[in-house]
PDB file of C-alpha atoms and ligand atoms in Angstrom:
ATOM      1  CA  MET D   1       0.213 -20.081  16.091  1.00 40.00           C
ATOM      2  CA  SER D   2      -0.808 -18.291  18.848  1.00 43.00           C
ATOM      3  CA  ALA D   3      -2.976 -14.507  17.928  1.00 41.00           C
ATOM      4  CA  LYS D   4       0.068 -12.239  18.263  1.00 41.00           C
ATOM      5  CA  GLU D   5       2.026 -14.274  16.880  1.00 41.00           C
ATOM      6  CA  ILE D   6      -0.318 -15.451  13.813  1.00 40.00           C
ATOM      7  CA  LYS D   7      -1.114 -10.811  14.113  1.00 41.00           C
ATOM      8  CA  VAL D   8       3.080 -10.171  13.811  1.00 40.00           C
ATOM      9  CA  LYS D   9       2.576 -12.788  10.484  1.00 43.00           C
ATOM     10  CA  ILE D  10       0.296 -10.797   8.855  1.00 44.00           C
ATOM     11  CA  ASN D  11       1.923  -7.159   9.067  1.00 45.00           C
ATOM     12  CA  ASN D  12       5.067  -8.649   8.299  1.00 46.00           C
ATOM     13  CA  SER D  13       3.239  -9.665   5.077  1.00 53.00           C
ATOM     14  CA  THR D  14       2.146  -6.517   4.270  1.00 61.00           C
ATOM     15  CA  LEU D  15       5.251  -4.989   4.209  1.00 65.00           C
ATOM     16  CA  LEU D  16       7.101  -5.046   0.223  1.00 65.00           C
ATOM     17  CA  LYS D  17       9.176  -6.058  -0.333  1.00 62.00           C
ATOM     18  CA  GLN D  18      10.584  -3.498  -3.573  1.00 64.00           C
ATOM     19  CA  PRO D  19      14.637  -2.763  -2.541  1.00 61.00           C
ATOM     20  CA  ASN D  20      14.106  -0.442  -5.810  1.00 69.00           C
ATOM     21  CA  LYS D  21      10.909   1.632  -5.548  1.00 78.00           C
ATOM     22  CA  GLU D  22      11.589   4.721  -3.524  1.00 92.00           C
ATOM     23  CA  VAL D  23       9.110   4.606  -0.489  1.00 96.00           C
ATOM     24  CA  LYS D  24       7.603   7.958  -0.650  1.00 97.00           C
ATOM     25  CA  ILE D  25       5.023   7.142   2.728  1.00 98.00           C
ATOM     26  CA  SER D  26       5.748   4.632   5.689  1.00 97.00           C
ATOM     27  CA  VAL D  27       3.621   3.487   8.110  1.00 98.00           C
ATOM     28  CA  ARG D  28       3.735   1.762  10.558  1.00 98.00           C
ATOM     29  CA  ASP D  29       1.746   0.266  13.954  1.00 97.00           C
ATOM     30  CA  LEU D  30      -0.855   2.728  13.193  1.00 98.00           C
ATOM     31  CA  ASN D  31      -3.899   2.558  16.117  1.00 98.00           C
ATOM     32  CA  LEU D  32      -6.483   4.812  15.856  1.00 98.00           C
ATOM     33  CA  PHE D  33      -8.869   5.628  18.257  1.00 98.00           C
ATOM     34  CA  TYR D  34     -12.685   7.469  17.820  1.00 97.00           C
ATOM     35  CA  GLY D  35     -13.028   7.855  21.890  1.00 96.00           C
ATOM     36  CA  GLU D  36     -13.453   4.312  22.717  1.00 96.00           C
ATOM     37  CA  LYS D  37     -13.719   3.070  20.428  1.00 97.00           C
ATOM     38  CA  GLN D  38     -11.227   1.480  18.085  1.00 98.00           C
ATOM     39  CA  ALA D  39     -11.204   1.803  13.707  1.00 98.00           C
ATOM     40  CA  LEU D  40      -7.516   1.079  12.706  1.00 98.00           C
ATOM     41  CA  TYR D  41      -6.063  -1.910  14.068  1.00 98.00           C
ATOM     42  CA  SER D  42      -1.746  -1.526  13.748  1.00 97.00           C
ATOM     43  CA  ILE D  43      -1.723  -1.040   9.703  1.00 98.00           C
ATOM     44  CA  SER D  44       1.570  -0.763   8.694  1.00 97.00           C
ATOM     45  CA  LEU D  45       2.469  -0.747   4.862  1.00 96.00           C
ATOM     46  CA  ASP D  46       4.362   1.455   2.596  1.00 97.00           C
ATOM     47  CA  ILE D  47       3.301   3.321  -0.109  1.00 97.00           C
ATOM     48  CA  HIS D  48       5.488   3.543  -3.271  1.00 97.00           C
ATOM     49  CA  ALA D  49       6.274   7.391  -4.859  1.00 97.00           C
ATOM     50  CA  ASN D  50       4.874   7.628  -8.456  1.00 96.00           C
ATOM     51  CA  GLU D  51       2.200   5.038  -8.235  1.00 97.00           C
ATOM     52  CA  VAL D  52      -1.397   4.785  -7.881  1.00 98.00           C
ATOM     53  CA  THR D  53      -2.546   2.748  -4.558  1.00 98.00           C
ATOM     54  CA  ALA D  54      -5.631   2.218  -3.526  1.00 98.00           C
ATOM     55  CA  LEU D  55      -7.468   1.153  -0.937  1.00 98.00           C
ATOM     56  CA  ILE D  56     -10.590  -1.262  -1.249  1.00 98.00           C
ATOM     57  CA  GLY D  57     -12.983  -2.674   1.126  1.00 97.00           C
ATOM     58  CA  PRO D  58     -16.272  -3.213   2.660  1.00 96.00           C
ATOM     59  CA  SER D  59     -18.132   0.062   4.324  1.00 95.00           C
ATOM     60  CA  GLY D  60     -17.426   1.377   7.375  1.00 96.00           C
ATOM     61  CA  CYS D  61     -13.161  -1.129   7.534  1.00 97.00           C
ATOM     62  CA  GLY D  62     -11.589   1.938   7.923  1.00 98.00           C
ATOM     63  CA  LYS D  63     -10.477   3.689   4.909  1.00 97.00           C
ATOM     64  CA  SER D  64     -11.492   6.928   5.167  1.00 96.00           C
ATOM     65  CA  THR D  65     -10.149   6.934   8.601  1.00 97.00           C
ATOM     66  CA  PHE D  66      -6.674   5.546   7.303  1.00 98.00           C
ATOM     67  CA  LEU D  67      -6.472   8.480   3.866  1.00 97.00           C
ATOM     68  CA  ARG D  68      -6.889  11.687   6.631  1.00 96.00           C
ATOM     69  CA  THR D  69      -4.126  10.259   8.924  1.00 97.00           C
ATOM     70  CA  LEU D  70      -1.514  10.440   6.148  1.00 97.00           C
ATOM     71  CA  ASN D  71      -2.293  14.008   6.029  1.00 95.00           C
ATOM     72  CA  ARG D  72      -3.984  14.804  10.010  1.00 95.00           C
ATOM     73  CA  MET D  73      -6.911  15.567   8.562  1.00 93.00           C
ATOM     74  CA  ASN D  74      -7.787  13.534  12.051  1.00 92.00           C
ATOM     75  CA  ASP D  75      -6.684  16.427  14.081  1.00 89.00           C
ATOM     76  CA  LEU D  76     -10.153  18.037  13.095  1.00 87.00           C
ATOM     77  CA  ILE D  77     -11.871  15.187  14.922  1.00 92.00           C
ATOM     78  CA  ASP D  78     -13.054  15.745  18.292  1.00 93.00           C
ATOM     79  CA  GLY D  79     -11.709  12.733  20.702  1.00 95.00           C
ATOM     80  CA  VAL D  80      -9.541  11.244  17.792  1.00 97.00           C
ATOM     81  CA  LYS D  81      -6.619   9.571  19.956  1.00 96.00           C
ATOM     82  CA  LEU D  82      -3.465   7.663  17.697  1.00 96.00           C
ATOM     83  CA  SER D  83      -0.481   5.182  17.898  1.00 96.00           C
ATOM     84  CA  GLY D  84       2.643   4.431  15.717  1.00 97.00           C
ATOM     85  CA  ASN D  85       4.376   5.989  12.793  1.00 95.00           C
ATOM     86  CA  ILE D  86       3.607   7.619  10.113  1.00 97.00           C
ATOM     87  CA  THR D  87       6.811   8.911   7.471  1.00 97.00           C
ATOM     88  CA  ILE D  88       6.797  10.936   4.593  1.00 96.00           C
ATOM     89  CA  ASP D  89      10.135  11.570   3.119  1.00 95.00           C
ATOM     90  CA  GLN D  90      11.402  10.110   6.469  1.00 93.00           C
ATOM     91  CA  GLU D  91       9.830  12.545   8.458  1.00 94.00           C
ATOM     92  CA  ASN D  92       7.049  11.549  11.526  1.00 95.00           C
ATOM     93  CA  ILE D  93       4.601  13.446  10.352  1.00 96.00           C
ATOM     94  CA  TYR D  94       2.974  13.687  13.807  1.00 94.00           C
ATOM     95  CA  LYS D  95       5.968  15.149  15.293  1.00 91.00           C
ATOM     96  CA  THR D  96       5.373  18.291  13.244  1.00 75.00           C
ATOM     97  CA  THR D  97       4.611  21.085  14.160  1.00 74.00           C
ATOM     98  CA  ASP D  98       3.254  22.781  10.589  1.00 89.00           C
ATOM     99  CA  VAL D  99       0.652  20.376  10.346  1.00 92.00           C
ATOM    100  CA  ILE D 100      -0.490  23.318   6.905  1.00 90.00           C
ATOM    101  CA  ASN D 101       2.374  22.612   5.272  1.00 92.00           C
ATOM    102  CA  LEU D 102       1.810  19.265   5.719  1.00 94.00           C
ATOM    103  CA  ARG D 103      -1.604  19.839   3.855  1.00 93.00           C
ATOM    104  CA  THR D 104       0.092  22.128   0.853  1.00 93.00           C
ATOM    105  CA  LYS D 105       2.256  19.197   0.849  1.00 95.00           C
ATOM    106  CA  VAL D 106      -0.109  15.784   0.469  1.00 97.00           C
ATOM    107  CA  GLY D 107      -3.568  17.129  -1.052  1.00 95.00           C
ATOM    108  CA  MET D 108      -7.046  16.023  -0.379  1.00 94.00           C
ATOM    109  CA  VAL D 109     -10.088  15.226  -3.309  1.00 94.00           C
ATOM    110  CA  PHE D 110     -13.196  14.541  -1.959  1.00 91.00           C
ATOM    111  CA  GLN D 111     -15.712  11.915  -2.412  1.00 88.00           C
ATOM    112  CA  LYS D 112     -17.860  15.397  -3.806  1.00 88.00           C
ATOM    113  CA  ALA D 113     -16.414  17.457  -5.400  1.00 88.00           C
ATOM    114  CA  ASN D 114     -16.662  20.481  -3.044  1.00 92.00           C
ATOM    115  CA  LEU D 115     -16.248  23.802  -5.270  1.00 95.00           C
ATOM    116  CA  PHE D 116     -16.170  27.267  -3.684  1.00 95.00           C
ATOM    117  CA  PRO D 117     -19.270  29.539  -4.695  1.00 96.00           C
ATOM    118  CA  MET D 118     -16.828  31.647  -7.221  1.00 97.00           C
ATOM    119  CA  SER D 119     -15.459  31.879 -10.536  1.00 98.00           C
ATOM    120  CA  ILE D 120     -13.714  28.875 -11.561  1.00 98.00           C
ATOM    121  CA  TYR D 121     -10.739  30.918 -11.437  1.00 98.00           C
ATOM    122  CA  ASP D 122     -10.887  32.258  -8.614  1.00 98.00           C
ATOM    123  CA  ASN D 123     -11.163  28.943  -6.806  1.00 98.00           C
ATOM    124  CA  VAL D 124      -7.717  27.569  -9.110  1.00 98.00           C
ATOM    125  CA  ALA D 125      -6.448  29.857  -7.518  1.00 98.00           C
ATOM    126  CA  TYR D 126      -7.275  29.780  -3.717  1.00 96.00           C
ATOM    127  CA  GLY D 127      -4.254  28.505  -2.611  1.00 94.00           C
ATOM    128  CA  PRO D 128      -1.832  30.111  -4.172  1.00 96.00           C
ATOM    129  CA  ARG D 129      -3.583  33.155  -3.362  1.00 97.00           C
ATOM    130  CA  MET D 130      -3.583  31.996   0.967  1.00 93.00           C
ATOM    131  CA  GLN D 131       0.118  31.435   0.463  1.00 91.00           C
ATOM    132  CA  GLY D 132       0.496  35.135   0.024  1.00 95.00           C
ATOM    133  CA  ILE D 133       0.929  34.937  -4.358  1.00 96.00           C
ATOM    134  CA  LYS D 134      -0.481  38.033  -5.604  1.00 96.00           C
ATOM    135  CA  ASN D 135       1.482  38.189  -8.993  1.00 97.00           C
ATOM    136  CA  LYS D 136      -1.531  37.824 -11.615  1.00 97.00           C
ATOM    137  CA  LYS D 137       0.838  36.316 -13.918  1.00 98.00           C
ATOM    138  CA  GLU D 138       2.013  33.950 -12.537  1.00 97.00           C
ATOM    139  CA  LEU D 139      -1.199  33.368 -10.602  1.00 98.00           C
ATOM    140  CA  ASN D 140      -2.393  33.072 -14.056  1.00 98.00           C
ATOM    141  CA  GLU D 141      -0.002  30.535 -14.934  1.00 97.00           C
ATOM    142  CA  ILE D 142      -0.440  28.514 -11.771  1.00 97.00           C
ATOM    143  CA  VAL D 143      -4.489  28.768 -12.674  1.00 98.00           C
ATOM    144  CA  GLU D 144      -3.320  27.741 -16.177  1.00 97.00           C
ATOM    145  CA  SER D 145      -0.841  24.326 -15.613  1.00 94.00           C
ATOM    146  CA  SER D 146      -3.347  23.297 -13.146  1.00 95.00           C
ATOM    147  CA  LEU D 147      -6.432  23.019 -14.747  1.00 96.00           C
ATOM    148  CA  ARG D 148      -4.427  21.339 -18.356  1.00 93.00           C
ATOM    149  CA  GLY D 149      -2.603  19.032 -15.858  1.00 91.00           C
ATOM    150  CA  ALA D 150      -6.323  18.328 -14.368  1.00 91.00           C
ATOM    151  CA  ALA D 151      -7.385  17.629 -18.292  1.00 89.00           C
ATOM    152  CA  ILE D 152      -9.728  20.273 -17.642  1.00 94.00           C
ATOM    153  CA  TRP D 153      -8.237  23.302 -19.777  1.00 96.00           C
ATOM    154  CA  ASP D 154      -9.480  23.513 -23.196  1.00 95.00           C
ATOM    155  CA  GLU D 155     -13.339  22.348 -21.928  1.00 96.00           C
ATOM    156  CA  VAL D 156     -13.023  25.612 -19.138  1.00 97.00           C
ATOM    157  CA  LYS D 157     -11.534  28.308 -20.793  1.00 98.00           C
ATOM    158  CA  ASP D 158     -13.641  30.914 -22.336  1.00 98.00           C
ATOM    159  CA  ARG D 159     -15.846  30.436 -18.706  1.00 98.00           C
ATOM    160  CA  LEU D 160     -12.653  31.024 -15.974  1.00 98.00           C
ATOM    161  CA  LYS D 161     -15.153  34.374 -14.827  1.00 98.00           C
ATOM    162  CA  THR D 162     -18.322  32.609 -14.271  1.00 98.00           C
ATOM    163  CA  SER D 163     -19.393  29.773 -11.456  1.00 98.00           C
ATOM    164  CA  ALA D 164     -17.409  27.206 -11.565  1.00 97.00           C
ATOM    165  CA  LEU D 165     -21.113  25.553  -9.657  1.00 96.00           C
ATOM    166  CA  GLY D 166     -22.120  25.605 -13.118  1.00 96.00           C
ATOM    167  CA  LEU D 167     -20.420  22.706 -14.778  1.00 96.00           C
ATOM    168  CA  SER D 168     -21.570  19.474 -14.319  1.00 94.00           C
ATOM    169  CA  GLY D 169     -20.024  17.525 -11.945  1.00 91.00           C
ATOM    170  CA  GLY D 170     -17.745  15.605 -13.583  1.00 91.00           C
ATOM    171  CA  GLN D 171     -15.743  19.151 -14.820  1.00 94.00           C
ATOM    172  CA  GLN D 172     -16.536  20.514 -10.829  1.00 95.00           C
ATOM    173  CA  GLN D 173     -14.602  16.755  -9.651  1.00 92.00           C
ATOM    174  CA  ARG D 174     -11.429  18.015 -12.248  1.00 94.00           C
ATOM    175  CA  VAL D 175     -11.725  21.573 -11.002  1.00 96.00           C
ATOM    176  CA  CYS D 176     -11.326  19.973  -7.601  1.00 95.00           C
ATOM    177  CA  ILE D 177      -8.441  18.502  -8.380  1.00 94.00           C
ATOM    178  CA  ALA D 178      -6.239  21.085 -10.552  1.00 95.00           C
ATOM    179  CA  ARG D 179      -7.011  22.961  -7.006  1.00 96.00           C
ATOM    180  CA  ALA D 180      -5.122  20.450  -5.344  1.00 94.00           C
ATOM    181  CA  ILE D 181      -2.380  20.158  -8.480  1.00 94.00           C
ATOM    182  CA  ALA D 182      -2.212  23.950  -8.013  1.00 95.00           C
ATOM    183  CA  MET D 183      -0.840  24.186  -4.613  1.00 94.00           C
ATOM    184  CA  LYS D 184       1.704  21.952  -6.135  1.00 92.00           C
ATOM    185  CA  PRO D 185       1.368  18.932  -3.598  1.00 95.00           C
ATOM    186  CA  ASP D 186       3.758  15.498  -3.526  1.00 96.00           C
ATOM    187  CA  ILE D 187       1.055  14.027  -2.873  1.00 97.00           C
ATOM    188  CA  ILE D 188      -3.128  13.796  -3.755  1.00 97.00           C
ATOM    189  CA  LEU D 189      -5.069  11.905  -1.333  1.00 97.00           C
ATOM    190  CA  MET D 190      -8.516  10.406  -3.022  1.00 96.00           C
ATOM    191  CA  ASP D 191     -11.158   9.814  -1.094  1.00 96.00           C
ATOM    192  CA  GLU D 192     -13.919   7.248  -3.478  1.00 94.00           C
ATOM    193  CA  PRO D 193     -13.041  10.808  -6.618  1.00 92.00           C
ATOM    194  CA  THR D 194     -15.705   9.116  -9.587  1.00 92.00           C
ATOM    195  CA  SER D 195     -18.141   7.904  -6.815  1.00 89.00           C
ATOM    196  CA  ALA D 196     -20.580  10.711  -7.954  1.00 85.00           C
ATOM    197  CA  LEU D 197     -19.924  10.497 -11.437  1.00 85.00           C
ATOM    198  CA  ASP D 198     -21.352   9.531 -14.815  1.00 87.00           C
ATOM    199  CA  PRO D 199     -19.229   6.804 -16.437  1.00 89.00           C
ATOM    200  CA  ILE D 200     -17.325   8.549 -18.635  1.00 89.00           C
ATOM    201  CA  SER D 201     -16.752  11.276 -16.578  1.00 87.00           C
ATOM    202  CA  THR D 202     -15.663   8.061 -14.584  1.00 91.00           C
ATOM    203  CA  LEU D 203     -13.314   7.016 -17.406  1.00 91.00           C
ATOM    204  CA  LYS D 204     -11.841  10.821 -17.251  1.00 88.00           C
ATOM    205  CA  VAL D 205     -11.404  10.979 -14.622  1.00 90.00           C
ATOM    206  CA  GLU D 206      -9.299   7.520 -14.602  1.00 94.00           C
ATOM    207  CA  GLU D 207      -6.921   8.404 -17.297  1.00 92.00           C
ATOM    208  CA  LEU D 208      -5.656  11.126 -15.719  1.00 92.00           C
ATOM    209  CA  ILE D 209      -5.092   9.874 -13.476  1.00 94.00           C
ATOM    210  CA  GLU D 210      -2.845   7.114 -15.233  1.00 93.00           C
ATOM    211  CA  ASN D 211      -1.982  10.253 -16.600  1.00 91.00           C
ATOM    212  CA  MET D 212      -0.880  12.334 -12.807  1.00 92.00           C
ATOM    213  CA  LYS D 213       1.191   9.098 -11.844  1.00 93.00           C
ATOM    214  CA  LYS D 214       4.031  10.780 -13.123  1.00 93.00           C
ATOM    215  CA  ASP D 215       3.964  14.327 -10.833  1.00 94.00           C
ATOM    216  CA  TYR D 216       2.016  12.724  -7.899  1.00 95.00           C
ATOM    217  CA  THR D 217       1.911   9.671  -5.468  1.00 97.00           C
ATOM    218  CA  ILE D 218      -1.751   9.299  -5.801  1.00 97.00           C
ATOM    219  CA  VAL D 219      -3.942   7.265  -2.899  1.00 98.00           C
ATOM    220  CA  ILE D 220      -7.341   6.470  -3.861  1.00 97.00           C
ATOM    221  CA  VAL D 221     -10.717   5.239  -2.314  1.00 97.00           C
ATOM    222  CA  THR D 222     -12.755   3.196  -4.428  1.00 96.00           C
ATOM    223  CA  HIS D 223     -15.783   0.973  -3.695  1.00 93.00           C
ATOM    224  CA  ASN D 224     -14.861   0.051  -7.876  1.00 93.00           C
ATOM    225  CA  MET D 225     -13.291  -2.801  -8.179  1.00 93.00           C
ATOM    226  CA  GLN D 226     -12.346  -2.872 -11.861  1.00 93.00           C
ATOM    227  CA  GLN D 227     -11.535   0.776 -11.085  1.00 95.00           C
ATOM    228  CA  ALA D 228      -8.917  -1.003  -8.498  1.00 96.00           C
ATOM    229  CA  ALA D 229      -7.798  -2.514 -10.508  1.00 96.00           C
ATOM    230  CA  ARG D 230      -7.654  -0.344 -13.655  1.00 95.00           C
ATOM    231  CA  VAL D 231      -5.870   2.448 -11.943  1.00 96.00           C
ATOM    232  CA  SER D 232      -3.953   1.666  -9.073  1.00 97.00           C
ATOM    233  CA  ASP D 233      -0.272  -0.294  -8.924  1.00 97.00           C
ATOM    234  CA  LYS D 234      -0.192  -1.347  -5.332  1.00 97.00           C
ATOM    235  CA  THR D 235      -3.499  -2.984  -3.203  1.00 98.00           C
ATOM    236  CA  ALA D 236      -4.631  -2.604  -0.008  1.00 98.00           C
ATOM    237  CA  PHE D 237      -8.200  -4.778   0.968  1.00 98.00           C
ATOM    238  CA  PHE D 238      -9.218  -3.518   4.747  1.00 98.00           C
ATOM    239  CA  LEU D 239     -11.826  -5.690   6.580  1.00 97.00           C
ATOM    240  CA  SER D 240     -12.720  -4.080  10.074  1.00 97.00           C
ATOM    241  CA  GLY D 241     -10.019  -1.379  10.914  1.00 98.00           C
ATOM    242  CA  GLU D 242      -6.862  -4.376   9.284  1.00 98.00           C
ATOM    243  CA  VAL D 243      -5.032  -4.779   6.605  1.00 98.00           C
ATOM    244  CA  VAL D 244      -5.540  -8.152   5.276  1.00 97.00           C
ATOM    245  CA  GLU D 245      -3.549  -8.126   2.142  1.00 97.00           C
ATOM    246  CA  TYR D 246      -1.520  -5.663   0.959  1.00 97.00           C
ATOM    247  CA  ASP D 247       0.104  -6.213  -3.063  1.00 97.00           C
ATOM    248  CA  GLU D 248       0.664  -5.662  -6.052  1.00 97.00           C
ATOM    249  CA  THR D 249      -2.573  -5.159  -7.695  1.00 97.00           C
ATOM    250  CA  ASN D 250      -2.521  -7.886 -10.320  1.00 96.00           C
ATOM    251  CA  LYS D 251      -1.503 -10.289  -7.810  1.00 97.00           C
ATOM    252  CA  ILE D 252      -4.248  -8.547  -5.454  1.00 97.00           C
ATOM    253  CA  PHE D 253      -6.826  -9.502  -8.401  1.00 96.00           C
ATOM    254  CA  SER D 254      -5.969 -13.075 -10.103  1.00 95.00           C
ATOM    255  CA  VAL D 255      -4.218 -14.786  -7.293  1.00 96.00           C
ATOM    256  CA  PRO D 256      -5.238 -13.062  -4.253  1.00 96.00           C
ATOM    257  CA  SER D 257      -3.443 -15.107  -0.541  1.00 96.00           C
ATOM    258  CA  ASP D 258      -5.893 -14.412   1.396  1.00 96.00           C
ATOM    259  CA  GLN D 259      -9.513 -16.161   0.809  1.00 96.00           C
ATOM    260  CA  ARG D 260     -10.857 -13.330   2.532  1.00 96.00           C
ATOM    261  CA  THR D 261      -9.417 -11.163  -0.257  1.00 96.00           C
ATOM    262  CA  GLU D 262     -10.676 -13.422  -2.494  1.00 96.00           C
ATOM    263  CA  ASP D 263     -13.986 -13.342  -1.353  1.00 95.00           C
ATOM    264  CA  TYR D 264     -14.398  -9.849  -1.889  1.00 95.00           C
ATOM    265  CA  ILE D 265     -12.970  -8.868  -4.939  1.00 94.00           C
ATOM    266  CA  THR D 266     -15.754 -11.348  -6.214  1.00 91.00           C
ATOM    267  CA  GLY D 267     -18.216 -10.181  -4.693  1.00 86.00           C
ATOM    268  CA  ARG D 268     -18.950 -12.691  -1.811  1.00 79.00           C
ATOM    269  CA  PHE D 269     -19.379  -9.837   1.134  1.00 68.00           C
ATOM    270  CA  GLY D 270     -19.355  -6.292   1.285  1.00 55.00           C
TER     271      GLY D 270
HETATM  272  N1  ATP Z 301     -15.855  11.017  12.968  1.00 91.80           N
HETATM  273  C1  ATP Z 301     -16.207   9.262  13.428  1.00 91.80           C
HETATM  274  N2  ATP Z 301     -16.541   9.447  14.810  1.00 91.80           N
HETATM  275  C2  ATP Z 301     -16.706   8.602  15.475  1.00 91.80           C
HETATM  276  N3  ATP Z 301     -16.811   7.209  14.500  1.00 91.80           N
HETATM  277  C3  ATP Z 301     -15.926   7.936  13.078  1.00 91.80           C
HETATM  278  C4  ATP Z 301     -15.161   8.880  12.560  1.00 91.80           C
HETATM  279  N4  ATP Z 301     -16.137   8.210  11.309  1.00 91.80           N
HETATM  280  C5  ATP Z 301     -15.567   7.195  11.217  1.00 91.80           C
HETATM  281  N5  ATP Z 301     -15.695   6.848  11.893  1.00 91.80           N
HETATM  282  C6  ATP Z 301     -16.331   4.963  12.739  1.00 91.80           C
HETATM  283  O1  ATP Z 301     -15.012   4.326  11.869  1.00 91.80           O
HETATM  284  C7  ATP Z 301     -15.832   3.565  11.633  1.00 91.80           C
HETATM  285  C8  ATP Z 301     -14.231   3.596  10.109  1.00 91.80           C
HETATM  286  O2  ATP Z 301     -14.995   4.569   9.033  1.00 91.80           O
HETATM  287  P1  ATP Z 301     -14.517   4.717   7.983  1.00 91.80           P
HETATM  288  O3  ATP Z 301     -15.218   6.117   7.564  1.00 91.80           O
HETATM  289  O4  ATP Z 301     -13.098   5.226   7.838  1.00 91.80           O
HETATM  290  O5  ATP Z 301     -14.370   3.576   7.467  1.00 91.80           O
HETATM  291  P2  ATP Z 301     -15.107   3.216   5.841  1.00 91.80           P
HETATM  292  O6  ATP Z 301     -14.306   1.842   5.327  1.00 91.80           O
HETATM  293  O7  ATP Z 301     -14.335   5.190   5.092  1.00 91.80           O
HETATM  294  O8  ATP Z 301     -16.290   3.136   4.797  1.00 91.80           O
HETATM  295  P3  ATP Z 301     -17.154   3.873   4.067  1.00 91.80           P
HETATM  296  O9  ATP Z 301     -17.087   3.169   2.454  1.00 91.80           O
HETATM  297  O10 ATP Z 301     -18.830   3.814   4.455  1.00 91.80           O
HETATM  298  O11 ATP Z 301     -16.944   5.024   3.854  1.00 91.80           O
HETATM  299  C9  ATP Z 301     -16.803   2.750  11.280  1.00 91.80           C
HETATM  300  O12 ATP Z 301     -16.560   2.239  12.573  1.00 91.80           O
HETATM  301  C10 ATP Z 301     -17.055   4.753  11.493  1.00 91.80           C
HETATM  302  O13 ATP Z 301     -18.670   4.510  12.085  1.00 91.80           O
HETATM  303 MG1   MG Z 302     -15.154   6.321   3.715  1.00 91.80          MG
END
């Protein structure tokens, strides 16, 4: 088999045939360069609605880079070039000029809680206010439902007007999730959202992610294999900028097809 044939085979193997599931995000032959350096190699995969999709792989393999292509956060980095196609709800996101709208629809939660130095209330109301919502009652409702949606309401309802930076790390991360929810996204991207948290806060966020998938499509980067196995429906294993294997999480963690996947999930490298 020629190198090209092998590559085609790899690409096809990452396209799961699941006729009954709604495809939310469709990626085809995505290549990404930072200047001269290629970071992603012909990635093709479908991400399904109302599922949690985990991205795993060793440091530097391109997980964050890939995640950022899904809401065009890479546009903000100088010298990034990409080719291929990404559609969300059948619309090519690199053809639309309304990137603000795209980032409203595709929210993001980062590794470290990045709340603004303002009250809990103002943090969650920030996005809706930027969208022009001024009505106090409406803002109150958005803030409450978002904090409830992020399973943090009961812990903060009596201190909404105090600084968000006075919360614990785990609480701050859930307020970040509330802030994302307040924008009424369809898709939430999470880049190692629990890596700075203690085990109890981590479990709370994981529980939250499980409950959220009925309303959102979630893509999560994690270095924690147990976490990927616990929270996700599908898992993509990245290595050196390629997707080596993409499948049902159960299958990836029990009978992976590729030796490299097996070596990684059993801790033999990375
Ligand atoms: N802004 C940038 N400019 C140039 N190269 C970059 C930039 N960001 C990432 N890279 C390179 O692209 C490759 C993929 O990086 P990326 O951050 O996507 O990896 P990752 O899988 O998220 O790693 P980690 O698990 O450590 O977060 C790496 O070689 C990295 O050095
Ligand atoms: Mg990363």
